[in-house]
PDB file of C-alpha atoms in Angstrom:
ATOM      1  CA  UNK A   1      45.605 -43.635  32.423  1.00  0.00           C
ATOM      2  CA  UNK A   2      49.317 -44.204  32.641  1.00  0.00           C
ATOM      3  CA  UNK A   3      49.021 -48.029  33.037  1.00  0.00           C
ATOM      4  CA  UNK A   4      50.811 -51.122  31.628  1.00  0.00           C
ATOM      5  CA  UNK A   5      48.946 -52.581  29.256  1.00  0.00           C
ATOM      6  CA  UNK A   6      49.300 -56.175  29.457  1.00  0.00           C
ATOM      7  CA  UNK A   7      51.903 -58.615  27.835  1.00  0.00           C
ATOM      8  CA  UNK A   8      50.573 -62.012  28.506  1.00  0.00           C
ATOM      9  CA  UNK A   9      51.541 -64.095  25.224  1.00  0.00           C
ATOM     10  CA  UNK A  10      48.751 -65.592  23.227  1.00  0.00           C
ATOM     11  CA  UNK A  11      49.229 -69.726  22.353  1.00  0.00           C
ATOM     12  CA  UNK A  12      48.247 -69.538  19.032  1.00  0.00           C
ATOM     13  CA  UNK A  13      48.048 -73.806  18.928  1.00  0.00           C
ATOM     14  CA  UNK A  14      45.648 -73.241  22.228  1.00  0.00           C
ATOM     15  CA  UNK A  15      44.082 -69.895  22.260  1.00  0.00           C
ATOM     16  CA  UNK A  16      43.250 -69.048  26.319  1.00  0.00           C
ATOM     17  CA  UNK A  17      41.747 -66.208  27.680  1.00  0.00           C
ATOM     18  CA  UNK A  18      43.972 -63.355  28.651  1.00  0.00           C
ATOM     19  CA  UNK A  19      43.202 -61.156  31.694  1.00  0.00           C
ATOM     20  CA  UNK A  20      42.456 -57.712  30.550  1.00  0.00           C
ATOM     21  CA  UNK A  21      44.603 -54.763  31.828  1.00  0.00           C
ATOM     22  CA  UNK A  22      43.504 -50.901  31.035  1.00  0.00           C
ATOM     23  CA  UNK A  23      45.419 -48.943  27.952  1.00  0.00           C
ATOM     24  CA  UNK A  24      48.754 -47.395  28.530  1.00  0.00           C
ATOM     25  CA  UNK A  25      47.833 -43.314  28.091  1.00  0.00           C
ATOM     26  CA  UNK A  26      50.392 -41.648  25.763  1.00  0.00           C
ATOM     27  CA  UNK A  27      49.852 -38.308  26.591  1.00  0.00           C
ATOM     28  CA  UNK A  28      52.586 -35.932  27.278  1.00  0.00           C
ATOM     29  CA  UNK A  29      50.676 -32.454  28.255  1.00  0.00           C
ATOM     30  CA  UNK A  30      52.324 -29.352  26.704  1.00  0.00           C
ATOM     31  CA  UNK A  31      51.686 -27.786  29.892  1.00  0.00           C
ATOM     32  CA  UNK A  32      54.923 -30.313  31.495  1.00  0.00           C
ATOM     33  CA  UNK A  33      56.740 -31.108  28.323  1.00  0.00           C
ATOM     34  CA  UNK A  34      60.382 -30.004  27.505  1.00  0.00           C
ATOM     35  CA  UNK A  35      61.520 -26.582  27.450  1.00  0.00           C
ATOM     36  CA  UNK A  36      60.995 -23.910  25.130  1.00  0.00           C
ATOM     37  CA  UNK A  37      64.780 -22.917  24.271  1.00  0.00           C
ATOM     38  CA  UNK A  38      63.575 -19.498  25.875  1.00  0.00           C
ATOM     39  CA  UNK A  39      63.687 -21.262  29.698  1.00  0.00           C
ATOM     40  CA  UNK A  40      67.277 -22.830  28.649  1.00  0.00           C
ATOM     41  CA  UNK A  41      69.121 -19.502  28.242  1.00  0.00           C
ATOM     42  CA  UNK A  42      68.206 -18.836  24.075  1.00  0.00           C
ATOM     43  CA  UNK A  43      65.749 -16.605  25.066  1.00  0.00           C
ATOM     44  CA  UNK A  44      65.584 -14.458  21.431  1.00  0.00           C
ATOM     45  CA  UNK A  45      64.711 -17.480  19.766  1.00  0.00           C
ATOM     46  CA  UNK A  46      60.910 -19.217  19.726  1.00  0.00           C
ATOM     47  CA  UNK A  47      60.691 -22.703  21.053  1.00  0.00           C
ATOM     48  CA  UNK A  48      62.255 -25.271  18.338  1.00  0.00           C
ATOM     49  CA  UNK A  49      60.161 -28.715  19.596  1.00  0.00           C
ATOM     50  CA  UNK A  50      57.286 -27.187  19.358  1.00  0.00           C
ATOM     51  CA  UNK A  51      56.125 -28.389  22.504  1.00  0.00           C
ATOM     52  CA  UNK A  52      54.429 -25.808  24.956  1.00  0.00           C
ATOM     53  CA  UNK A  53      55.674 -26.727  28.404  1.00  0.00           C
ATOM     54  CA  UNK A  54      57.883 -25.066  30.700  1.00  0.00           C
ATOM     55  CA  UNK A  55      59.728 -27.542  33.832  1.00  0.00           C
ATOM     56  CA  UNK A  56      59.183 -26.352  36.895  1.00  0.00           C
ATOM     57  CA  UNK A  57      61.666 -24.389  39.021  1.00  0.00           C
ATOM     58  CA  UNK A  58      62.432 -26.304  42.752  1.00  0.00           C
ATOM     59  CA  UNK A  59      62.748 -25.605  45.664  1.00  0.00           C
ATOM     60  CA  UNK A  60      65.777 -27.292  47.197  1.00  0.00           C
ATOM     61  CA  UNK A  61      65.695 -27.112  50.855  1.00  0.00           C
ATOM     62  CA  UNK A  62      68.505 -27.045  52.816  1.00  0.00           C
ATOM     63  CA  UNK A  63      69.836 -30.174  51.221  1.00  0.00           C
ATOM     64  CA  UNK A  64      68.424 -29.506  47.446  1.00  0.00           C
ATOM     65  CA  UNK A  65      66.763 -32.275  46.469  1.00  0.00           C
ATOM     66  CA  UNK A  66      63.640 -32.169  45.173  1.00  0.00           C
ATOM     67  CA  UNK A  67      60.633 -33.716  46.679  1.00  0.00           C
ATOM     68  CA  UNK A  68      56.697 -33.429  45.388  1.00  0.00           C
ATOM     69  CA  UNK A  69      55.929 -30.649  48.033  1.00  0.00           C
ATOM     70  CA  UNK A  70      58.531 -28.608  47.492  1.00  0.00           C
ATOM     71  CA  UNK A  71      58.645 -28.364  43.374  1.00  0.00           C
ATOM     72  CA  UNK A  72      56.883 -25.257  41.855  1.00  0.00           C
ATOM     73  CA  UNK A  73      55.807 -25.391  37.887  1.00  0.00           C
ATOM     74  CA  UNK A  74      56.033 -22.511  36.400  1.00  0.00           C
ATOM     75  CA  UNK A  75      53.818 -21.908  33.249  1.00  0.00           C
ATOM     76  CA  UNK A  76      56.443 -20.053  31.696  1.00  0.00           C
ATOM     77  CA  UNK A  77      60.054 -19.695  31.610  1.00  0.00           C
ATOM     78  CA  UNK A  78      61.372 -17.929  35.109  1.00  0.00           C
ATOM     79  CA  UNK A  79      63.181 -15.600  32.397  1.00  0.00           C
ATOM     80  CA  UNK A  80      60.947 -14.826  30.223  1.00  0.00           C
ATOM     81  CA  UNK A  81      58.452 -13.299  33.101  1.00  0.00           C
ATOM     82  CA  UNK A  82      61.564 -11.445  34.951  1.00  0.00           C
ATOM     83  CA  UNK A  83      62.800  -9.953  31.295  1.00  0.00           C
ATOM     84  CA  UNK A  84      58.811  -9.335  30.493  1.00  0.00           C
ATOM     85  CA  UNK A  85      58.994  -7.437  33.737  1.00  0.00           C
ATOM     86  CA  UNK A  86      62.434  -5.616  33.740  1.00  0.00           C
ATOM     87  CA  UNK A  87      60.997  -4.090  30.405  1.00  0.00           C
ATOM     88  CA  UNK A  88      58.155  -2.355  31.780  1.00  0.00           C
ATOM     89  CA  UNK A  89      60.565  -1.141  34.653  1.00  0.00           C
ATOM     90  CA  UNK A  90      62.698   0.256  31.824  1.00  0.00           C
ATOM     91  CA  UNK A  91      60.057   1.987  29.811  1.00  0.00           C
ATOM     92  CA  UNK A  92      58.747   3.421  32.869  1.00  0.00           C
ATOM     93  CA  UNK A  93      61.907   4.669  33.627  1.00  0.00           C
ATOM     94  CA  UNK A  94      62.406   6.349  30.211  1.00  0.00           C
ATOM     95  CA  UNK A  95      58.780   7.881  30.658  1.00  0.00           C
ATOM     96  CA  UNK A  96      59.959   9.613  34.163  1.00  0.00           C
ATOM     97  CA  UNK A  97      63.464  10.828  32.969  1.00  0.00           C
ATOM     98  CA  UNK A  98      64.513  14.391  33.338  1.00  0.00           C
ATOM     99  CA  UNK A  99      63.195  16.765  30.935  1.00  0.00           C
ATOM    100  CA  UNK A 100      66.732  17.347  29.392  1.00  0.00           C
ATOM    101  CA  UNK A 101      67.113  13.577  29.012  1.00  0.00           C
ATOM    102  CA  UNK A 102      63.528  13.455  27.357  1.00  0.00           C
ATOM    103  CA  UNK A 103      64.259  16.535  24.974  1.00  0.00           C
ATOM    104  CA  UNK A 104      67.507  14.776  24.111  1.00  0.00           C
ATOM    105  CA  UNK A 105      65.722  11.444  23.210  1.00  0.00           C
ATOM    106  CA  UNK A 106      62.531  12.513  21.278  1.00  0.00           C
ATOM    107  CA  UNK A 107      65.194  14.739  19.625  1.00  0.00           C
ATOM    108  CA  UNK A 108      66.479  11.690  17.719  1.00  0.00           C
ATOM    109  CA  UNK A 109      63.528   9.969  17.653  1.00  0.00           C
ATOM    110  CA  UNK A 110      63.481   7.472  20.460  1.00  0.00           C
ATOM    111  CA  UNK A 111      60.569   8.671  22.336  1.00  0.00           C
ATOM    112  CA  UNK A 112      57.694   8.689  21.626  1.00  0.00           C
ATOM    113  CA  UNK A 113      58.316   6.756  18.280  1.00  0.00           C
ATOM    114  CA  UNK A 114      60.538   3.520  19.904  1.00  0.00           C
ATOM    115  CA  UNK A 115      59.057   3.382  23.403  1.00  0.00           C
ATOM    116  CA  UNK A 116      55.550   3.058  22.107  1.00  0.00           C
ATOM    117  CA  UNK A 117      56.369   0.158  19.759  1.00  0.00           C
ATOM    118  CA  UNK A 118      58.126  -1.531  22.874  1.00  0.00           C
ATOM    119  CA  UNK A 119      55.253  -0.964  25.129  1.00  0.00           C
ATOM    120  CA  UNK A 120      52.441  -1.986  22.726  1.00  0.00           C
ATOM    121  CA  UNK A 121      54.768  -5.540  22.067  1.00  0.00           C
ATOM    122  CA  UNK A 122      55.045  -5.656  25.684  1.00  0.00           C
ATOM    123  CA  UNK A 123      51.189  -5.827  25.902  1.00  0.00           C
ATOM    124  CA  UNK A 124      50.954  -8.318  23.457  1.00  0.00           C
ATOM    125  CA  UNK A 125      53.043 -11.084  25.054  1.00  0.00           C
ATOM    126  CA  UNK A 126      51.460 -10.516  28.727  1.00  0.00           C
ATOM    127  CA  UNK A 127      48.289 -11.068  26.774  1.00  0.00           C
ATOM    128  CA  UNK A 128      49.529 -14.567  25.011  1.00  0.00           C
ATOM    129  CA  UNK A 129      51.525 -15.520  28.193  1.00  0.00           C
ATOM    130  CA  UNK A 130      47.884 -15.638  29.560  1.00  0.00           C
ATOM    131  CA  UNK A 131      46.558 -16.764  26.673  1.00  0.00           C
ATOM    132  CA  UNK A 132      48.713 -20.177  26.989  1.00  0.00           C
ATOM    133  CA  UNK A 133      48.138 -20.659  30.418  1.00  0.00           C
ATOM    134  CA  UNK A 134      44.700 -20.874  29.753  1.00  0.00           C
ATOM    135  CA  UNK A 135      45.911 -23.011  26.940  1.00  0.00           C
ATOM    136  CA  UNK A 136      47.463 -25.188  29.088  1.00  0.00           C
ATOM    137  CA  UNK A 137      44.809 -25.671  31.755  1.00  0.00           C
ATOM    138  CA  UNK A 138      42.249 -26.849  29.085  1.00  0.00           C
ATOM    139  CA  UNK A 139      44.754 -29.358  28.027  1.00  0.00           C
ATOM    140  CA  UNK A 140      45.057 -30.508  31.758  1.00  0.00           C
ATOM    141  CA  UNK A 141      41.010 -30.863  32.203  1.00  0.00           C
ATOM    142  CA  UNK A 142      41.011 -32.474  28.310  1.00  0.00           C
ATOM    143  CA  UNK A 143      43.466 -35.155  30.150  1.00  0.00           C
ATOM    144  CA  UNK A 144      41.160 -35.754  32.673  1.00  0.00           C
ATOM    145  CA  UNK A 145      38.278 -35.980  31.063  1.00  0.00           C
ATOM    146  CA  UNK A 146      39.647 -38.767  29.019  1.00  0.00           C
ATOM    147  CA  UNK A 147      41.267 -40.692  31.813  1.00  0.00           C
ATOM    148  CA  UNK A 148      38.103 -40.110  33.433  1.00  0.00           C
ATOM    149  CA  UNK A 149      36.903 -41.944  30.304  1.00  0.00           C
ATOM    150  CA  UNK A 150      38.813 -44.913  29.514  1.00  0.00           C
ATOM    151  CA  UNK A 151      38.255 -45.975  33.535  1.00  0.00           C
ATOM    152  CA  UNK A 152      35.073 -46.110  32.759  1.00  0.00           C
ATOM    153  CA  UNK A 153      35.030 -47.905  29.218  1.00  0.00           C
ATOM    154  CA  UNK A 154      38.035 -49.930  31.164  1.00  0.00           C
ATOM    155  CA  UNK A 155      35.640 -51.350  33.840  1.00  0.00           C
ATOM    156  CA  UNK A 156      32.916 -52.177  31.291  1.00  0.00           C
ATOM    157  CA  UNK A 157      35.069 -54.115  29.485  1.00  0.00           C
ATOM    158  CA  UNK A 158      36.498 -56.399  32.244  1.00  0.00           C
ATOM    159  CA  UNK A 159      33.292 -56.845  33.482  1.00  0.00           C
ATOM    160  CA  UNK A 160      31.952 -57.839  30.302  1.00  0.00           C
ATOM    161  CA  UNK A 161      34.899 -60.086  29.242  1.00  0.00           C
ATOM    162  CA  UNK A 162      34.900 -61.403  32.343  1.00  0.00           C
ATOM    163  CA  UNK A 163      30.953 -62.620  32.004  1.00  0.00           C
ATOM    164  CA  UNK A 164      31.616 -63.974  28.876  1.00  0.00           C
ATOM    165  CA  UNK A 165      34.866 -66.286  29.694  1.00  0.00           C
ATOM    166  CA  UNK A 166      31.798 -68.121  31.991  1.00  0.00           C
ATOM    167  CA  UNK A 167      30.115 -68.552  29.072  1.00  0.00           C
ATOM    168  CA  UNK A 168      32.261 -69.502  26.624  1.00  0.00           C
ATOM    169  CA  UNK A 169      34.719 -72.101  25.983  1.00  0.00           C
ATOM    170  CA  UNK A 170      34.803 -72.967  22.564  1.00  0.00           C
ATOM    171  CA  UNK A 171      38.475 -71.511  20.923  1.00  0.00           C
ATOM    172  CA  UNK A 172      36.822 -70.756  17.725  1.00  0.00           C
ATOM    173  CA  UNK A 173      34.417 -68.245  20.077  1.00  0.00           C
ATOM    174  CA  UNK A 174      36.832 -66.796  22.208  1.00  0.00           C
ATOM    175  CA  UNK A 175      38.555 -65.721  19.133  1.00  0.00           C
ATOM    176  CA  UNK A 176      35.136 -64.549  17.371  1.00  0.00           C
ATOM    177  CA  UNK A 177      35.032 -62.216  20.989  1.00  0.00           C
ATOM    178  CA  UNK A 178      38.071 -61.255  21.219  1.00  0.00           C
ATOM    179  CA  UNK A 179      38.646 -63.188  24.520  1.00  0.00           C
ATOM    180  CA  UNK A 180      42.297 -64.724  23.443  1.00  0.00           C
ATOM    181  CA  UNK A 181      44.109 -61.439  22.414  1.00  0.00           C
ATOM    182  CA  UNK A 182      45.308 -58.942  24.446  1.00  0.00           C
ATOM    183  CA  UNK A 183      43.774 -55.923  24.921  1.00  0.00           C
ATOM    184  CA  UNK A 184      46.177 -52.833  23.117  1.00  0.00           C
ATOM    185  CA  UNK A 185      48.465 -50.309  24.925  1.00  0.00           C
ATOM    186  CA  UNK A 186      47.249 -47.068  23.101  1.00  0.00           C
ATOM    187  CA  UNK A 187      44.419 -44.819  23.447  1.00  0.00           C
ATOM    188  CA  UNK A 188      43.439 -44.996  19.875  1.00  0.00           C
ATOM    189  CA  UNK A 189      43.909 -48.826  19.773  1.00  0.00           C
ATOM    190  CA  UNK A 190      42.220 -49.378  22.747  1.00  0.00           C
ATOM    191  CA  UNK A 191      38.912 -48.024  21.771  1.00  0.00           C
ATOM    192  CA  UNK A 192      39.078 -49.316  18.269  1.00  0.00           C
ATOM    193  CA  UNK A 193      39.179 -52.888  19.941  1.00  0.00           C
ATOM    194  CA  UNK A 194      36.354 -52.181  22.782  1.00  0.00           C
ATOM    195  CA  UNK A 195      34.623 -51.093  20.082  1.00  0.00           C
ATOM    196  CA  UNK A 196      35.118 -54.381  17.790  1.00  0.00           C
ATOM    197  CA  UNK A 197      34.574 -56.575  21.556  1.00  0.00           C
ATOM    198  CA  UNK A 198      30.937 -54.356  21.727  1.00  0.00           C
ATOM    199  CA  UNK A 199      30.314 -55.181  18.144  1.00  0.00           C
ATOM    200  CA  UNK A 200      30.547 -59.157  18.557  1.00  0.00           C
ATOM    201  CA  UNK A 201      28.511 -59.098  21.662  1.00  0.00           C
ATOM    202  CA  UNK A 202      25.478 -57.603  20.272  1.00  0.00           C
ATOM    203  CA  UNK A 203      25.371 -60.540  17.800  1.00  0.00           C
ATOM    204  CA  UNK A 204      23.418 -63.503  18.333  1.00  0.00           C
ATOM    205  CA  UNK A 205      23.629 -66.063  19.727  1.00  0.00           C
ATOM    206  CA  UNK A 206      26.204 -64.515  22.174  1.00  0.00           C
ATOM    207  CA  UNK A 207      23.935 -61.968  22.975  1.00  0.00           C
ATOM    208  CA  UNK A 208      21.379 -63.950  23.577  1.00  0.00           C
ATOM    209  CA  UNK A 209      23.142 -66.144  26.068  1.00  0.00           C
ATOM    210  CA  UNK A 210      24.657 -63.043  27.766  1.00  0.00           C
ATOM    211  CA  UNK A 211      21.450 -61.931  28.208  1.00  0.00           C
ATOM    212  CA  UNK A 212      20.720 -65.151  29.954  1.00  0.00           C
ATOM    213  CA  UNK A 213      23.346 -64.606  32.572  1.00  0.00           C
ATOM    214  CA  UNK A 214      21.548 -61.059  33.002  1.00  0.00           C
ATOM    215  CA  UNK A 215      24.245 -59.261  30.879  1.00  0.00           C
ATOM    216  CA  UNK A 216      21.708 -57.777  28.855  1.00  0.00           C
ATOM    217  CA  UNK A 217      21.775 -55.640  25.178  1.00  0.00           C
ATOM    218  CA  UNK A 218      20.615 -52.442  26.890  1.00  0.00           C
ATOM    219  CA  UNK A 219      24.060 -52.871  29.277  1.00  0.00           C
ATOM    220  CA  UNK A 220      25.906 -53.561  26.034  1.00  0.00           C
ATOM    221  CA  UNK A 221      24.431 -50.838  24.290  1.00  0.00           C
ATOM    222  CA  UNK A 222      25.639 -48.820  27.263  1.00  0.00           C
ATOM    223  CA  UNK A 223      29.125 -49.836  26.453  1.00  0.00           C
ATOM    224  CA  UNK A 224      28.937 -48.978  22.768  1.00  0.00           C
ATOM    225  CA  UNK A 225      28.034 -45.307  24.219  1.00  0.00           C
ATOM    226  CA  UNK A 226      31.039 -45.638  26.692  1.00  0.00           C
ATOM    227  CA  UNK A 227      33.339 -46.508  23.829  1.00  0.00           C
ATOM    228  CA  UNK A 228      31.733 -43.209  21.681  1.00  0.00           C
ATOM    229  CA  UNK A 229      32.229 -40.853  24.734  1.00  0.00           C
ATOM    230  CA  UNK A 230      36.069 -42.587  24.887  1.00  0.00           C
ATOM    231  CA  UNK A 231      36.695 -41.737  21.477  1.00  0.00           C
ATOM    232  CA  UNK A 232      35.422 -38.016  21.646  1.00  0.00           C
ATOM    233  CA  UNK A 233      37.310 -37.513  24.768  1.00  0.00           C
ATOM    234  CA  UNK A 234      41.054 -38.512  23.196  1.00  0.00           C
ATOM    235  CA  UNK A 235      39.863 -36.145  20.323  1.00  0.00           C
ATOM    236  CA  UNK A 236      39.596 -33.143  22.387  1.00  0.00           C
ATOM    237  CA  UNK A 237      42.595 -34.121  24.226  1.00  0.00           C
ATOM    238  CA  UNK A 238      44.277 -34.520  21.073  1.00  0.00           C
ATOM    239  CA  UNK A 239      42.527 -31.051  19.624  1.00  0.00           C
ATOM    240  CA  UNK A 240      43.947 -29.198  23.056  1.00  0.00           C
ATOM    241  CA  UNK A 241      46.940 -30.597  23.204  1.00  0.00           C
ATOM    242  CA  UNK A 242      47.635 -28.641  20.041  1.00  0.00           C
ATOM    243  CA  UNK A 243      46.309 -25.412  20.979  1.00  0.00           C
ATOM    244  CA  UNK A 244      48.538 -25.501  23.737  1.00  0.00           C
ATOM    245  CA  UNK A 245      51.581 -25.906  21.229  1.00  0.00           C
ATOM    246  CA  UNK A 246      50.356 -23.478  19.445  1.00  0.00           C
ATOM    247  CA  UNK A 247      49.763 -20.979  22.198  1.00  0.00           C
ATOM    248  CA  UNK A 248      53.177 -21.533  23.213  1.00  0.00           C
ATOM    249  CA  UNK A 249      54.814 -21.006  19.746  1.00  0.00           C
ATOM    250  CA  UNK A 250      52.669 -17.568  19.481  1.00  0.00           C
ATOM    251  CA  UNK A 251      54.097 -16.285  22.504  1.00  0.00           C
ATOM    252  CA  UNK A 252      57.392 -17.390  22.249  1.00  0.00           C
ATOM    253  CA  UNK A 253      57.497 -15.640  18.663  1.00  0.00           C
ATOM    254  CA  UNK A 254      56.263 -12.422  20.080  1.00  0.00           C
ATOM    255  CA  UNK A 255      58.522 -12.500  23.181  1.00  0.00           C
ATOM    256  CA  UNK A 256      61.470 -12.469  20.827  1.00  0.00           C
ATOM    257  CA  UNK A 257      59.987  -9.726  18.820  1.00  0.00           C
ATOM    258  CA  UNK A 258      59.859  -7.554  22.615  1.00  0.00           C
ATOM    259  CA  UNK A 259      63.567  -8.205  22.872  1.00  0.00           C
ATOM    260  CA  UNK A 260      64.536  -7.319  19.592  1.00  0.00           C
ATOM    261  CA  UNK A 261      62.396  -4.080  20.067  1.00  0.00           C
ATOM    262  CA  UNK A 262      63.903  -3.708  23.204  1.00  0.00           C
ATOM    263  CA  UNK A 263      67.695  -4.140  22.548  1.00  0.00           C
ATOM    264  CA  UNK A 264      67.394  -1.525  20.025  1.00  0.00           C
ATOM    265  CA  UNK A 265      65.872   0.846  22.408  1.00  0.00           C
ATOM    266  CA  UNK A 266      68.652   0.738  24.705  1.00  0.00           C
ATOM    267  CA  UNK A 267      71.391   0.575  21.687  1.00  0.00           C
ATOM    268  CA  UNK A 268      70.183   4.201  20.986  1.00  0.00           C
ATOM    269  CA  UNK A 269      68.970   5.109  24.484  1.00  0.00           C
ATOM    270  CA  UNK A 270      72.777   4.205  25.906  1.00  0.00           C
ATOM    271  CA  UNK A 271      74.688   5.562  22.527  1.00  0.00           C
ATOM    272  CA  UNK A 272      72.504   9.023  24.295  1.00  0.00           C
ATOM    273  CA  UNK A 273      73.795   8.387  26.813  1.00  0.00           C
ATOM    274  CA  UNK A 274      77.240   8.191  26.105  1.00  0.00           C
ATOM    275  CA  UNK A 275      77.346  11.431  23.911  1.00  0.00           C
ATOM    276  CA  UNK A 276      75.647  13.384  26.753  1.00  0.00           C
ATOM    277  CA  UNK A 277      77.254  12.310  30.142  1.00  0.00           C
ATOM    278  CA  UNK A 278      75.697  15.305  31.726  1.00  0.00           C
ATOM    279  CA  UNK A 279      72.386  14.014  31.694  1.00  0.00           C
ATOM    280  CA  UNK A 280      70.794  12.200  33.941  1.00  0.00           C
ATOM    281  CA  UNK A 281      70.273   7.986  33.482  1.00  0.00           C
ATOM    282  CA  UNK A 282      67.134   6.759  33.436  1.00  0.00           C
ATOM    283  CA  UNK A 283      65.665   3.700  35.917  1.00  0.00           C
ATOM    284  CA  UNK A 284      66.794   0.618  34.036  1.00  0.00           C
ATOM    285  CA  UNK A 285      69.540   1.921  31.680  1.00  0.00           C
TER     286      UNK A 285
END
């Protein structure tokens, strides 16, 4: 819920009720946070925030500006998937070389001994790319599910704070309910406090006139659950927010690992090469 919370000053000589305004979600999804330094040209070098999103890459149009239909995200770097890609090219290339050029490489050691540690690190980061994308689309639904939350705890809440300003007048009771102060900006905050305004209402004798006006405990024992299934939900957005860093410092880690595998495969594949000028190049060298 990416909301203003509300800023209406509290009178602390008069305490009035405040209108209530939903929490202000701080959630920044790893799956549309900064770059990894891998998208922004460093690309031998793991991601240094931490965070596990990759911007998008736009489409510009004719005139190049970007508008909502015509920018792509990309779930990982445009580089690292091309390089990721130009690698298998270039082992394939080395596995359907001439026979001279083959006898000339396995004769120093290169194939099979080099290539096969290049392809097997190859595997590996195709497998966490998709690893974090899956990653990342958890953390997306997490995000959901706890906006999908806090609307509902959010509705509750005015409803019920809006019963009880028709009840009650008294200052020293809209303080005791929590009718004078704002409600906070934060996720965490937010529940903590629907969870203190639940509290107050299921004692007497505010209960029992809220039950009067047909607000009654079973609907604020509803609310109490609302405020439990708010709190759960920020946890596992919380718990998959971190995965998704996590995925994405995994695969940046082994993505530098294929290049440094890689540029010393074609550091002794070209210094070949270079000795033998006779023999044929392979695809991708």
């Amino acid at each position: 819920m990416n909301v203003d919370a509300e800023r209406v000053a509290t009178d602390e000589a008069t305490p009035t009720p405040l209108p209530d305004s939903p929490p202000q979600t701080e959630v920044k999804l790893a799956a549309e946070g900064a770059m990894s330094t891998v998208e922004s040209g460093n690309l031998g070098e793991p991601s240094q925030t931490g965070e596990s999103g990759e911007s998008g890459e736009t489409g510009g149009g004719e005139t190049g500006k970007e508008t909502a239909a015509a920018k792509t995200r990309h779930f990982h770097p445009v580089s690292m998937t091309n390089y990721v890609a130009e690698s298998g090219q270039a082992l394939t290339g080395l596995a359907g070389a001439s026979e001279l050029t083959r006898q000339l490489l396995t004769g120093v050691g290169i194939v099979p001994t080099c290539t096969n540690l290049c392809s097997s690190q190859r595997e590996v980061v195709l497998a966490l790319m998709e690893a974090r994308q899956q990653a990342a689309a958890a953390e997306r639904m997490a995000v959901d599910a706890q906006d999908r939350a806090l609307a509902v705890l959010q509705s509750s809440l005015v409803t019920l704070r809006g019963v009880e300003r028709t009840l009650f007048r008294d200052d020293g009771v809209l303080i005791a309910l929590g009718l004078n102060e704002e409600l906070p900006g934060t996720d965490g905050a937010f529940v903590d406090r629907a969870r203190f305004i639940v509290a107050a209402a299921e004692r007497d004798p505010y209960a029992t006139i809220l039950a009067g006006a047909a607000f009654s405990a079973e609907r604020i024992a509803e609310i109490a659950v609302e405020v439990d299934v708010a709190e759960q939900a920020i946890a596992a957005r919380q718990a998959a927010h971190n995965a998704a860093v996590i995925a994405t410092r995994v695969r940046d880690e082994a993505f530098s690992e294929l290049r440094r595998l890689m540029q010393q495969l074609r550091v002794q594949v070209n210094s070949v090469l270079h000795r033998h000028p006779e023999v044929e190049r392979p695809v991708g060298f």
